[in-house]
Coordinates of C-alpha atoms and ligand atoms in Angstrom, one line a residue:
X939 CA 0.0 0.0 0.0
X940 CA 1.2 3.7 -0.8
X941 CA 2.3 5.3 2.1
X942 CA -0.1 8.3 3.2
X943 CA 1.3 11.7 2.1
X944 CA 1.7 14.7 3.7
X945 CA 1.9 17.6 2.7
X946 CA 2.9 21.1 5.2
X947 CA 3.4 24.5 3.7
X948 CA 4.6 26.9 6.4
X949 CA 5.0 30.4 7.0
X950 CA 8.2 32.0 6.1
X951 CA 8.8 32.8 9.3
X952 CA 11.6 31.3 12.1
X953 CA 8.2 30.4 14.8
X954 CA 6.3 29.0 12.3
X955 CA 8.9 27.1 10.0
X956 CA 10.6 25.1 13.3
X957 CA 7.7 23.5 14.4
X958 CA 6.8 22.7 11.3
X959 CA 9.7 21.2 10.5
X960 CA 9.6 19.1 13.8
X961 CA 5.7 18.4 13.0
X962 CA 7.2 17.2 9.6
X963 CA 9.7 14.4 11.3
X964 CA 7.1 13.8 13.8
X965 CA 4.5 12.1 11.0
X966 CA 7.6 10.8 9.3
X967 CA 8.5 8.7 12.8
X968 CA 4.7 7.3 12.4
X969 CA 5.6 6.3 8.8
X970 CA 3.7 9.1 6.6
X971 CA 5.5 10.6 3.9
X972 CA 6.0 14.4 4.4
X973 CA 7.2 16.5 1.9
X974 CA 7.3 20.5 3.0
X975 CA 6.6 23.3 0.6
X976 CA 8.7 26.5 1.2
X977 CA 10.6 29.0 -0.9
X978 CA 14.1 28.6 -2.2
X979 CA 15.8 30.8 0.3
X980 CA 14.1 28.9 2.8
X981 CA 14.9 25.9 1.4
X982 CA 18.4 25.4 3.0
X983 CA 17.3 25.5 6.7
X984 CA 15.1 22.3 6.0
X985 CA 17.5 20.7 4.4
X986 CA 20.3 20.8 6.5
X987 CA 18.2 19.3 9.3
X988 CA 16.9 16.5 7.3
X989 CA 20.3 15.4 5.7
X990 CA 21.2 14.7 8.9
X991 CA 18.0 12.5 9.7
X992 CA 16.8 9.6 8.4
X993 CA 13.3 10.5 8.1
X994 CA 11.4 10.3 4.3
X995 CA 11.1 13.9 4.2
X996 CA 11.5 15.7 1.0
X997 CA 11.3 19.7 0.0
X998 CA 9.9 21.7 -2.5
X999 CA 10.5 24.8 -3.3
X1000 CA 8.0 27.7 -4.6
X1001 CA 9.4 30.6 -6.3
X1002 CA 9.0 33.9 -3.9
X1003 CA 7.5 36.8 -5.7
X1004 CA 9.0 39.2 -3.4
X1005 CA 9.9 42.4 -6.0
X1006 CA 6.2 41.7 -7.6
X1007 CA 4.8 42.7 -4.2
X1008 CA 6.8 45.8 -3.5
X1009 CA 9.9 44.0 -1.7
X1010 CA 13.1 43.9 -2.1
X1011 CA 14.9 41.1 -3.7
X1012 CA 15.9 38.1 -1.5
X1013 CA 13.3 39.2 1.2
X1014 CA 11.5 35.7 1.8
X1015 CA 11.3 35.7 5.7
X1016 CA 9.1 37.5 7.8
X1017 CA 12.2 39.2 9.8
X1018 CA 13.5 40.2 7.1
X1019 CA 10.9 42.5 6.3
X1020 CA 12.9 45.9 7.0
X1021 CA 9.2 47.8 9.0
X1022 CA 5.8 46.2 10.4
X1023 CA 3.9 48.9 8.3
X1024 CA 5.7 46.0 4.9
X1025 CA 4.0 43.3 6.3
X1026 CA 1.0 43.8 4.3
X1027 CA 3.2 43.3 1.1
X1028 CA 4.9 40.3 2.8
X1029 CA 1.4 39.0 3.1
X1030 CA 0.2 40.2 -0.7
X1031 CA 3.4 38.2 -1.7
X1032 CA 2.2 34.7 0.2
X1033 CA -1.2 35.2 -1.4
X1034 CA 0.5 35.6 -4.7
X1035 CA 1.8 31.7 -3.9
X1036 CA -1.9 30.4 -4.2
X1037 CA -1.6 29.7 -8.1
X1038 CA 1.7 27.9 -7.9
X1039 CA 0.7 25.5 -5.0
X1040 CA -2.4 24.8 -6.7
X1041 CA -0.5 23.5 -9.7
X1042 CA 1.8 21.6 -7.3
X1043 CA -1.4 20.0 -5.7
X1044 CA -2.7 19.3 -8.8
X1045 CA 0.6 17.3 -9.7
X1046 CA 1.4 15.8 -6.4
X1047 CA -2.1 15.0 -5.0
X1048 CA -0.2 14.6 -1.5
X1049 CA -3.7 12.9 1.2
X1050 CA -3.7 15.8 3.3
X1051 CA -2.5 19.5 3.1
X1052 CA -1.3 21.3 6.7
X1053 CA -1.1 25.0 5.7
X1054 CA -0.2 27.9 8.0
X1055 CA -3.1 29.9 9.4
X1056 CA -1.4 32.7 7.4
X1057 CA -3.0 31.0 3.9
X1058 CA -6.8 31.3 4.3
X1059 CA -6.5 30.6 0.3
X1060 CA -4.9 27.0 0.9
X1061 CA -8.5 25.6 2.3
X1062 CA -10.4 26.1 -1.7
X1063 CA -7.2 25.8 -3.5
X1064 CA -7.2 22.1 -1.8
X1065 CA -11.1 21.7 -1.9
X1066 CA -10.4 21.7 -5.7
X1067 CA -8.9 18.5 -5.9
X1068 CA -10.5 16.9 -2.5
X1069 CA -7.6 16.9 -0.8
X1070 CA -8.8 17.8 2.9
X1071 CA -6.4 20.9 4.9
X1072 CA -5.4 21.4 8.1
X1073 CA -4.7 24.9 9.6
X1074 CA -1.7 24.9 11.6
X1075 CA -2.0 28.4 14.2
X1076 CA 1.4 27.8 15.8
X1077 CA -0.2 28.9 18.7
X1078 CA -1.9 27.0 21.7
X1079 CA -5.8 26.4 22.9
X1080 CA -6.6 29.0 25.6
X1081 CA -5.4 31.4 23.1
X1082 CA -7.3 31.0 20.4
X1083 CA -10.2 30.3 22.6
X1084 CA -9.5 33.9 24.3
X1085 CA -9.1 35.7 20.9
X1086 CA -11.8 33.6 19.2
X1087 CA -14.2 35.1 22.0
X1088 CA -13.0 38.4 21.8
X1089 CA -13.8 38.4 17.9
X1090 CA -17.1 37.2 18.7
X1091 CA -18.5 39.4 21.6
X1092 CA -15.8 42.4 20.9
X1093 CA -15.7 43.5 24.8
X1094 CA -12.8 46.1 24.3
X1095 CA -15.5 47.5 21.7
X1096 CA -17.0 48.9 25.2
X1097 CA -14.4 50.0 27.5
X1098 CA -14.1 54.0 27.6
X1099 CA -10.1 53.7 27.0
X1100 CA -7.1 51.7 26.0
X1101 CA -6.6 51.1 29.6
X1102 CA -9.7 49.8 30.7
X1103 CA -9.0 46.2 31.8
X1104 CA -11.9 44.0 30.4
X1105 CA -13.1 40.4 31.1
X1106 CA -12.8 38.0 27.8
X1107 CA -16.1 36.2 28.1
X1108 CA -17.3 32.9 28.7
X1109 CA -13.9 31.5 28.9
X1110 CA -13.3 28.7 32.3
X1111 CA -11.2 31.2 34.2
X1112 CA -11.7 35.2 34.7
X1113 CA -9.4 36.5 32.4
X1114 CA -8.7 40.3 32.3
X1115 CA -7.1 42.0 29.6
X1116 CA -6.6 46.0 28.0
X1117 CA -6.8 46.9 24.8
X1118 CA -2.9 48.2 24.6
X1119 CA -2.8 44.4 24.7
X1120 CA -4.0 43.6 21.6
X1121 CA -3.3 43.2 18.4
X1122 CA -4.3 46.6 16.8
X1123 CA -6.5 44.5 14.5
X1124 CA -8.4 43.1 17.5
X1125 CA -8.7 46.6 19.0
X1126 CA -11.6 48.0 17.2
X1127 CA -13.4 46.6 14.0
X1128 CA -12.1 49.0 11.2
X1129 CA -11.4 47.4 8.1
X1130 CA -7.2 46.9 7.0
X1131 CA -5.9 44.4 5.0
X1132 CA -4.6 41.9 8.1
X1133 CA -8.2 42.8 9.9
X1134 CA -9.8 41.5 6.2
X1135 CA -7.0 38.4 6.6
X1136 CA -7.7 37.9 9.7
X1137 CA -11.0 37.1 9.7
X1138 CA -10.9 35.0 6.8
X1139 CA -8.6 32.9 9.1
X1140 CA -11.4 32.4 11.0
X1141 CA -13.5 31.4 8.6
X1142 CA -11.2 28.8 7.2
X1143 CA -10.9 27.1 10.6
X1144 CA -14.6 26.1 9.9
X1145 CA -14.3 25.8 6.1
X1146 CA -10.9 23.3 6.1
X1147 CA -11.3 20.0 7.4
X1148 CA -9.4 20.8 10.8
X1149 CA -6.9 22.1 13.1
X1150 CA -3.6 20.6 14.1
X1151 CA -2.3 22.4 17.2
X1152 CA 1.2 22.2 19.2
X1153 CA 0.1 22.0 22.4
X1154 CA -0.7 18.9 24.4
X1155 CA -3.9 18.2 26.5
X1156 CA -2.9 18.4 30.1
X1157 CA -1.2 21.9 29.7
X1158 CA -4.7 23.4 29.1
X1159 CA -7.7 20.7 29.3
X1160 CA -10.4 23.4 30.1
X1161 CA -9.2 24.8 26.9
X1162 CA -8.6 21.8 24.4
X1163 CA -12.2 20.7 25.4
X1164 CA -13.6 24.5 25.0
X1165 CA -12.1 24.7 21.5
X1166 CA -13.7 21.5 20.5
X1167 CA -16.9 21.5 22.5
X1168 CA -17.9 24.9 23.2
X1169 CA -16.3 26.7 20.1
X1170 CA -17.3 23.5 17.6
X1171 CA -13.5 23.5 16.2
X1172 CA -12.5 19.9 14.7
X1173 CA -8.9 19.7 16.1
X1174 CA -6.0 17.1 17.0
X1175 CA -3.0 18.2 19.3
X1176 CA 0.2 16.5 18.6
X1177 CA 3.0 18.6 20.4
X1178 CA 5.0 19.7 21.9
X1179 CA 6.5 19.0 18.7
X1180 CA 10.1 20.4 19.9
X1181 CA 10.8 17.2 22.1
X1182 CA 10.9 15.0 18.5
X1183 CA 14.7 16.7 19.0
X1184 CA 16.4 14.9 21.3
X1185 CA 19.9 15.2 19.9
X1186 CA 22.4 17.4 21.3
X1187 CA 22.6 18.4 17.2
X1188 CA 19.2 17.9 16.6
X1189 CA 18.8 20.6 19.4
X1190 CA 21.3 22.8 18.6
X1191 CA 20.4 23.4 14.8
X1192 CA 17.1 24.7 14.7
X1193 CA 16.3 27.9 12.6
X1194 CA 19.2 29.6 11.9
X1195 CA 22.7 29.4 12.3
X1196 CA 23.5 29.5 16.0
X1197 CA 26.0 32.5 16.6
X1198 CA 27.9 30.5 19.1
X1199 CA 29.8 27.3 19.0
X1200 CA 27.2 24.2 20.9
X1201 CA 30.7 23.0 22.5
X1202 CA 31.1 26.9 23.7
X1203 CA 27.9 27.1 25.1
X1204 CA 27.8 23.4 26.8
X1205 CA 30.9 24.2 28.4
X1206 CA 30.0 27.7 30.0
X1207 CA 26.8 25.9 30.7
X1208 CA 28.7 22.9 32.6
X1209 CA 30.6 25.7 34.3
X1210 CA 27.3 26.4 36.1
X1211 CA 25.6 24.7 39.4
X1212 CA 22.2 23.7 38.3
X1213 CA 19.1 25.9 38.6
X1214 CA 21.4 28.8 38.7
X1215 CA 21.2 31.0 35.4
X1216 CA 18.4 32.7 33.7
X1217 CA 18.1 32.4 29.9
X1218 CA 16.8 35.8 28.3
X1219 CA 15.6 36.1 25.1
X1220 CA 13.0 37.2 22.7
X1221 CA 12.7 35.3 19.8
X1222 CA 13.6 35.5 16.3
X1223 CA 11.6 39.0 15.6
X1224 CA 11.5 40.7 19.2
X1225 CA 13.6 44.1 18.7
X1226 CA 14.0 46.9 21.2
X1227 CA 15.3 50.8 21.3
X1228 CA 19.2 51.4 22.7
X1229 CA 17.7 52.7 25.9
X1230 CA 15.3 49.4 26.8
X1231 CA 18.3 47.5 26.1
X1232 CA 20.0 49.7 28.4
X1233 CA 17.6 48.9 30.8
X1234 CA 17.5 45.5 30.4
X1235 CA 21.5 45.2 30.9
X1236 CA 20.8 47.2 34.1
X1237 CA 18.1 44.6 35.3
X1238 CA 20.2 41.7 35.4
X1239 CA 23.1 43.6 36.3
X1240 CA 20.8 44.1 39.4
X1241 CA 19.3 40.8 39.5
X1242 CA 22.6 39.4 41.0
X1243 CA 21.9 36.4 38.8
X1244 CA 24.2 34.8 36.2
X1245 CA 22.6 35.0 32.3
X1246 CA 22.3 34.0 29.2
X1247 CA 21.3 37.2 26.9
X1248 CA 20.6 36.5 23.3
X1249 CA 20.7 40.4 22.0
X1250 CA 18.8 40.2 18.3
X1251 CA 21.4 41.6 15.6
X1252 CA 20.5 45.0 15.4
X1253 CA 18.8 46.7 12.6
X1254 CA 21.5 49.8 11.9
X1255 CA 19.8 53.0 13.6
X1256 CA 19.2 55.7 11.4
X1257 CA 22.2 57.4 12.3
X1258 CA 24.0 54.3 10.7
X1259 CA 25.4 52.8 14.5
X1260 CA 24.2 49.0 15.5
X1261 CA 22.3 49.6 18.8
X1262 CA 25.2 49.0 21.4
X1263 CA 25.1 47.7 24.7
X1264 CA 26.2 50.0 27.9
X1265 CA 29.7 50.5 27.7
X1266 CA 31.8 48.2 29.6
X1267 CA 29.0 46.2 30.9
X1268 CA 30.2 43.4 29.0
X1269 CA 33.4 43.8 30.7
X1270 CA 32.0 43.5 34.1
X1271 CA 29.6 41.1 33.6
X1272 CA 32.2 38.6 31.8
X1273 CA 31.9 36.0 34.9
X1274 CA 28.4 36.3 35.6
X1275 CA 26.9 36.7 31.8
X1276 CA 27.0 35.7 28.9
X1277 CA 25.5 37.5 25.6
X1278 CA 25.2 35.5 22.4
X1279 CA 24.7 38.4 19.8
X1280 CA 22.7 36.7 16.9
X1281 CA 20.8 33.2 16.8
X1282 CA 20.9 31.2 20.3
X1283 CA 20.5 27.1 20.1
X1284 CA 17.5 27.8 22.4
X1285 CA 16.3 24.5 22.9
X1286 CA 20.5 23.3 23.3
X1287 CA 20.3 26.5 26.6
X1288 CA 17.0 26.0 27.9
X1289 CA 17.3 21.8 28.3
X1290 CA 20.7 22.6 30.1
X1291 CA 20.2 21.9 34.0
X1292 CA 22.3 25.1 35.0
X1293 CA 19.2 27.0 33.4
X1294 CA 17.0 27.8 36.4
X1295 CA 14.6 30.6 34.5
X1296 CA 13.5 32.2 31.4
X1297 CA 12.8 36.0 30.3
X1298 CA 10.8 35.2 27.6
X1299 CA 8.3 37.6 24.9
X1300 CA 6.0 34.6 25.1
X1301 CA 6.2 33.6 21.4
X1302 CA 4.2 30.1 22.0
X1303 CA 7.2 27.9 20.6
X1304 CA 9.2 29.4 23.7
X1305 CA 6.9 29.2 26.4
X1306 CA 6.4 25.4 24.9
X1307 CA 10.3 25.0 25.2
X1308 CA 10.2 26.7 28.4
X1309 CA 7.3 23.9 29.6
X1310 CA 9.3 21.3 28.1
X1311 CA 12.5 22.6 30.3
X1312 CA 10.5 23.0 33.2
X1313 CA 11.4 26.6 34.2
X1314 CA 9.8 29.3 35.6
X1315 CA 9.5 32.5 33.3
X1316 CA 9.3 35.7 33.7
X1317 CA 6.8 37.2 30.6
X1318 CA 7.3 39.9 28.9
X1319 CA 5.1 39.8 25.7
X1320 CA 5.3 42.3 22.9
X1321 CA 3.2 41.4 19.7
X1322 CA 1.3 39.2 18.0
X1323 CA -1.1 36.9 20.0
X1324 CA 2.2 36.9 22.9
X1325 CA -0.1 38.8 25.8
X1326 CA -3.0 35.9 25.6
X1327 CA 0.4 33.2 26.2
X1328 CA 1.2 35.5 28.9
X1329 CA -2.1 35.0 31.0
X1330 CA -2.3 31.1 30.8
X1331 CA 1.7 31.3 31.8
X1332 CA 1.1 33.3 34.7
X1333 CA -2.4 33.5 36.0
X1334 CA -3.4 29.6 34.6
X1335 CA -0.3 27.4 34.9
X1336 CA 0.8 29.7 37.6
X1337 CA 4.6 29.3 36.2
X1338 CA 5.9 32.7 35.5
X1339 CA 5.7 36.5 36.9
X1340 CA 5.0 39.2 34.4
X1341 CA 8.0 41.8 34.3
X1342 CA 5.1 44.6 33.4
X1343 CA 4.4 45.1 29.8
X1344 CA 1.1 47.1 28.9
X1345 CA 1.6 47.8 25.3
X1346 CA 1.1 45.9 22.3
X1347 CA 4.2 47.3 19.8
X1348 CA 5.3 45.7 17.1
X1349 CA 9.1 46.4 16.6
X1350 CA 11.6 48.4 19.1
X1351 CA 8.2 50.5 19.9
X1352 CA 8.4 52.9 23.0
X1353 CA 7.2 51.4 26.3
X1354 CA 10.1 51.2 27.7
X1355 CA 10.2 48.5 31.0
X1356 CA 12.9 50.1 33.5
X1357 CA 15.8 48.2 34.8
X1358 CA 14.4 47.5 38.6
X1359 CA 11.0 46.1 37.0
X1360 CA 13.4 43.8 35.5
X1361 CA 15.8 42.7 38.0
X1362 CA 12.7 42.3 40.7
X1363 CA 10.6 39.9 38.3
X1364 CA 14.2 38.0 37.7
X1365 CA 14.3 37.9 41.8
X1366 CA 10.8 36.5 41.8
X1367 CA 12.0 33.7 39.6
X1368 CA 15.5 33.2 40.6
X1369 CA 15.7 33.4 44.5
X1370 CA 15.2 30.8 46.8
X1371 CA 11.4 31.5 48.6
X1372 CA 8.3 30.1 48.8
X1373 CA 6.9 31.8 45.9
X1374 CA 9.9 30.5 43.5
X1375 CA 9.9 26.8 44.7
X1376 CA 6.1 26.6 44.3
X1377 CA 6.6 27.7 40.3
X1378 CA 9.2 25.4 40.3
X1379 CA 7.2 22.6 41.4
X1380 CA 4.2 23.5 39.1
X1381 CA 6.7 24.2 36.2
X1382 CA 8.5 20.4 36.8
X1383 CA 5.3 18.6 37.1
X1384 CA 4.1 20.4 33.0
X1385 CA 7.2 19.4 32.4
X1386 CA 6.4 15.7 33.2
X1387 CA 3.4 15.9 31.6
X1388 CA 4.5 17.1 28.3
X1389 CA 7.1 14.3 27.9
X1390 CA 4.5 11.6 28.8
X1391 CA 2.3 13.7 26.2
X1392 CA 4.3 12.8 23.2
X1393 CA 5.2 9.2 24.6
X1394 CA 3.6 6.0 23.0
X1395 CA 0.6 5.9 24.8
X1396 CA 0.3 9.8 25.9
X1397 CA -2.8 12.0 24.7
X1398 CA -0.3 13.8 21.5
X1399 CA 0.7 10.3 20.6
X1400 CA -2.5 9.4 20.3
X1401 CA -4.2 12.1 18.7
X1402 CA -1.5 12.0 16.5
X1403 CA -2.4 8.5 15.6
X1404 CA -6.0 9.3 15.6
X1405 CA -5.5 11.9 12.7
X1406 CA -3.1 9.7 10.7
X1407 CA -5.7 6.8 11.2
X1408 CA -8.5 8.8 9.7
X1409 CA -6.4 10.5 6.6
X1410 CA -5.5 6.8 6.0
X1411 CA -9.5 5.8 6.4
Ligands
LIG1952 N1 14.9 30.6 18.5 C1 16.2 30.1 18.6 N2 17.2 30.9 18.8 C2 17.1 32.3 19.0 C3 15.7 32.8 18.9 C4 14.7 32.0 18.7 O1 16.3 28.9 18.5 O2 18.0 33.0 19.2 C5 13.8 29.7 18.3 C6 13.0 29.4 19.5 O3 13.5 28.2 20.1 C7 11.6 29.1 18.9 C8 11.5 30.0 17.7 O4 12.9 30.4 17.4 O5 11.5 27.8 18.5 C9 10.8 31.3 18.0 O6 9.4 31.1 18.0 P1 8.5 31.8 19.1 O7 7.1 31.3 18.8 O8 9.0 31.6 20.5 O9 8.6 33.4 18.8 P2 8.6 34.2 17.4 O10 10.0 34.3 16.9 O11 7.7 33.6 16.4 O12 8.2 35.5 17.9

């Protein structure tokens, strides 16, 4: 018999093409063919990884029509995109992919299609030729329970300002939220192009034949059952994907090239008593002015705490100067600190046992990396759907303190969090106290839970057999 085929066509961007990728080996362990659509500068970054494995995964490439949609050549991810206010071209150039895969469909006839939620236009290209789809979020339950309600009974349409906390309804827990902390799409109902996307996104959730989400069931029950029950959503959770990367390489090559040697990092790492250095970092698009990173060099500085601080390559300022941290701190922080400038083997740091904490923007692949570590975090979200991954992190799970962050911004933005916010939420965290060891405890036993998730036997093994079962049916 043919082996079931797969198809996944992720976003061009670093949080949604590593758990695809890991997704992709994950069906390949269960003996489905994958094959993963992505665009030639993209291609590399798959490729490398599978060489190295013995999975049956193939690639295929789509050409990128970045200059047709007003970017520049050779733009083809998402942090490459030099402003937020290019995103809309970014997205105009995806949509422009919908001919292409349809003739690759067409050809291929792969059993199933998992496209990012970012391609509302993958559900009818695939309805064409039967082939059901899958919308991959790359985000958890409660959020897009929380966001799905706030679409549908719009309570920041009523709050007199910005500030205004107000309750997401009918969720299982009281959930409070402003509307600085949304998504400026989600603020109001005025029509832009990502509001229009948006909502088609929606729509396609009930349109395509399901969801596949990265999450596992006993991080957030209430939610997994509201989503399907309450909400009516067909879905299957199979993660957390990232533990299918149990290699120290496997680990240590994810995304892009790592700015720092794995054997230079293990060894500071194994320099280290366990539980006693905090990783800091904010994912592959978080950016921030000169003086919040000022401010954050002050924090730890004050935290008394050894670190791990991945500082983003800095865009050039408009003056032409790389955004530079504090003179001599470096210097003085060369025992306690370490700062990888540039792409950090996350997963390599976090699973380290020296790590005892994580400042993280709450992208969901790193709080699910943080779970899978089993360390406390200290939230500080920034965009995207990262404040609804804050609440179930802090106020749900109960494993992390918020360092203070009101404001929604996408890129360096201007709410700037000051230095003693920062070292005090690090304390929280770090230091030994009755408050720390019960989010350590809580933080161990998700821990447990998530590798007994993906186990044979465990509720994302399962599902994941269930939906490989009916594909095959
Ligand atoms: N990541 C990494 N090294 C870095 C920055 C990020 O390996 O220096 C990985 C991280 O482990 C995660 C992904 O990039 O898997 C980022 O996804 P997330 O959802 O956390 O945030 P996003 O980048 O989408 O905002």
């Amino acid at each position: 018999m043919a082996k079931l085929h797969f198809f996944f066509f992720p976003m061009m961007a670093q949080g949604h093409m590593i758990p695809t990728l890991d997704m992709a080996k994950l069906f390949a362990s269960h003996g489905v063919k994958a094959t993963i659509i992505t665009t030639p500068l993209n291609a590399p970054y798959f490729t490398r990884s599978i060489q190295r494995t013995h999975h049956s995964i193939s690639v295929l490439t789509l050409k990128f029509p970045a200059v047709e949609a007003g970017l520049v050549e050779g733009c083809e991810t998402v942090d490459q995109i030099p402003s937020p206010d290019m995103l809309p071209k970014f997205l105009k150039a995806t949509a422009m992919l919908q001919d292409p895969l349809e003739r690759l469909l067409q050809d291929s006839r792969p059993d199933c299609l998992v496209a990012d939620m970012f391609f509302p236009w993958a559900t009818p290209v695939a309805a064409k030729f039967n082939i059901p789809r899958l919308v991959f979020h790359g985000t958890g339950f409660f959020t897009l329970c929380a966001s799905e309600n706030l679409r549908l009974y719009m309570p920041q349409a009523s709050v007199s300002s910005d500030d205004e906390p107000f309750m997401v309804p009918n969720l299982p827990h009281k959930i409070m939220l402003t509307r600085s902390q949304l998504p400026e799409n989600e603020r109001c109902d005025t029509e832009t192009v990502l509001l229009t996307m948006l909502k088609q996104v929606k729509e396609t959730e009930l349109t395509s034949y399901g969801v596949i989400v990265n999450s596992f069931y006993e991080l957030e029950p209430d939610y997994a059952d509201y989503y399907r029950n309450v909400l009516g959503r067909r879905a299957w959770h199979i993660g957390p994907v990232s533990l299918c990367n149990r290699e120290v390489e496997d680990k240590a090559q994810r995304g892009k090239e790592s700015a720092i040697d794995e054997v230079e990092c293990l060894k500071w790492l194994n320099s280290k008593k366990p539980n006693s250095v905090i990783y800091v970092c904010f994912g592959s698009l978080g950016d921030f002015t000169a003086s919040q990173l000022f401010e954050i060099a002050m924090g730890l500085e004050a935290s008394g705490q050894q670190f791990i601080w991945v500082v983003r390559k800095g865009k050039i300022e408009e003056d032409g100067h790389e955004k530079r941290l504090p003179e001599e701190f470096e210097e003085r922080m060369k025992d306690k600190g370490l700062i990888i400038r540039g792409w950090a083997p996350q997963v390599l740091i976090l699973d380290h046992e020296s790590i005892g904490g994580f400042v993280t923007h709450c992208g969901w692949n790193s709080i699910l990396e943080g779970v899978c570590a089993g360390v406390p975090m200290v939230t500080w979200p920034q965009f995207a759907e990262q404040f609804y991954n804050e609440k179930l992190v802090t106020e749900i799970l109960r494993i992390g303190v918020g360092v203070g962050a009101r404001q929604w911004q996408l890129g360096a933005g201007s709410d700037c969090i000051k230095g003693e916010a920062i070292a005090k939420a690090v304390k929280r965290v770090m230091e030994a106290g009755e408050e720390a060891e019960g989010m350590r405890t809580r933080a161990r036993a998700v821990k447990d839970m998530a590798k007994k998730a993906v186990e044979e036997g465990g509720s994302s093994y399962s599902d994941l057999n269930a939906l490989i079962q009916e594909m095959s049916s």
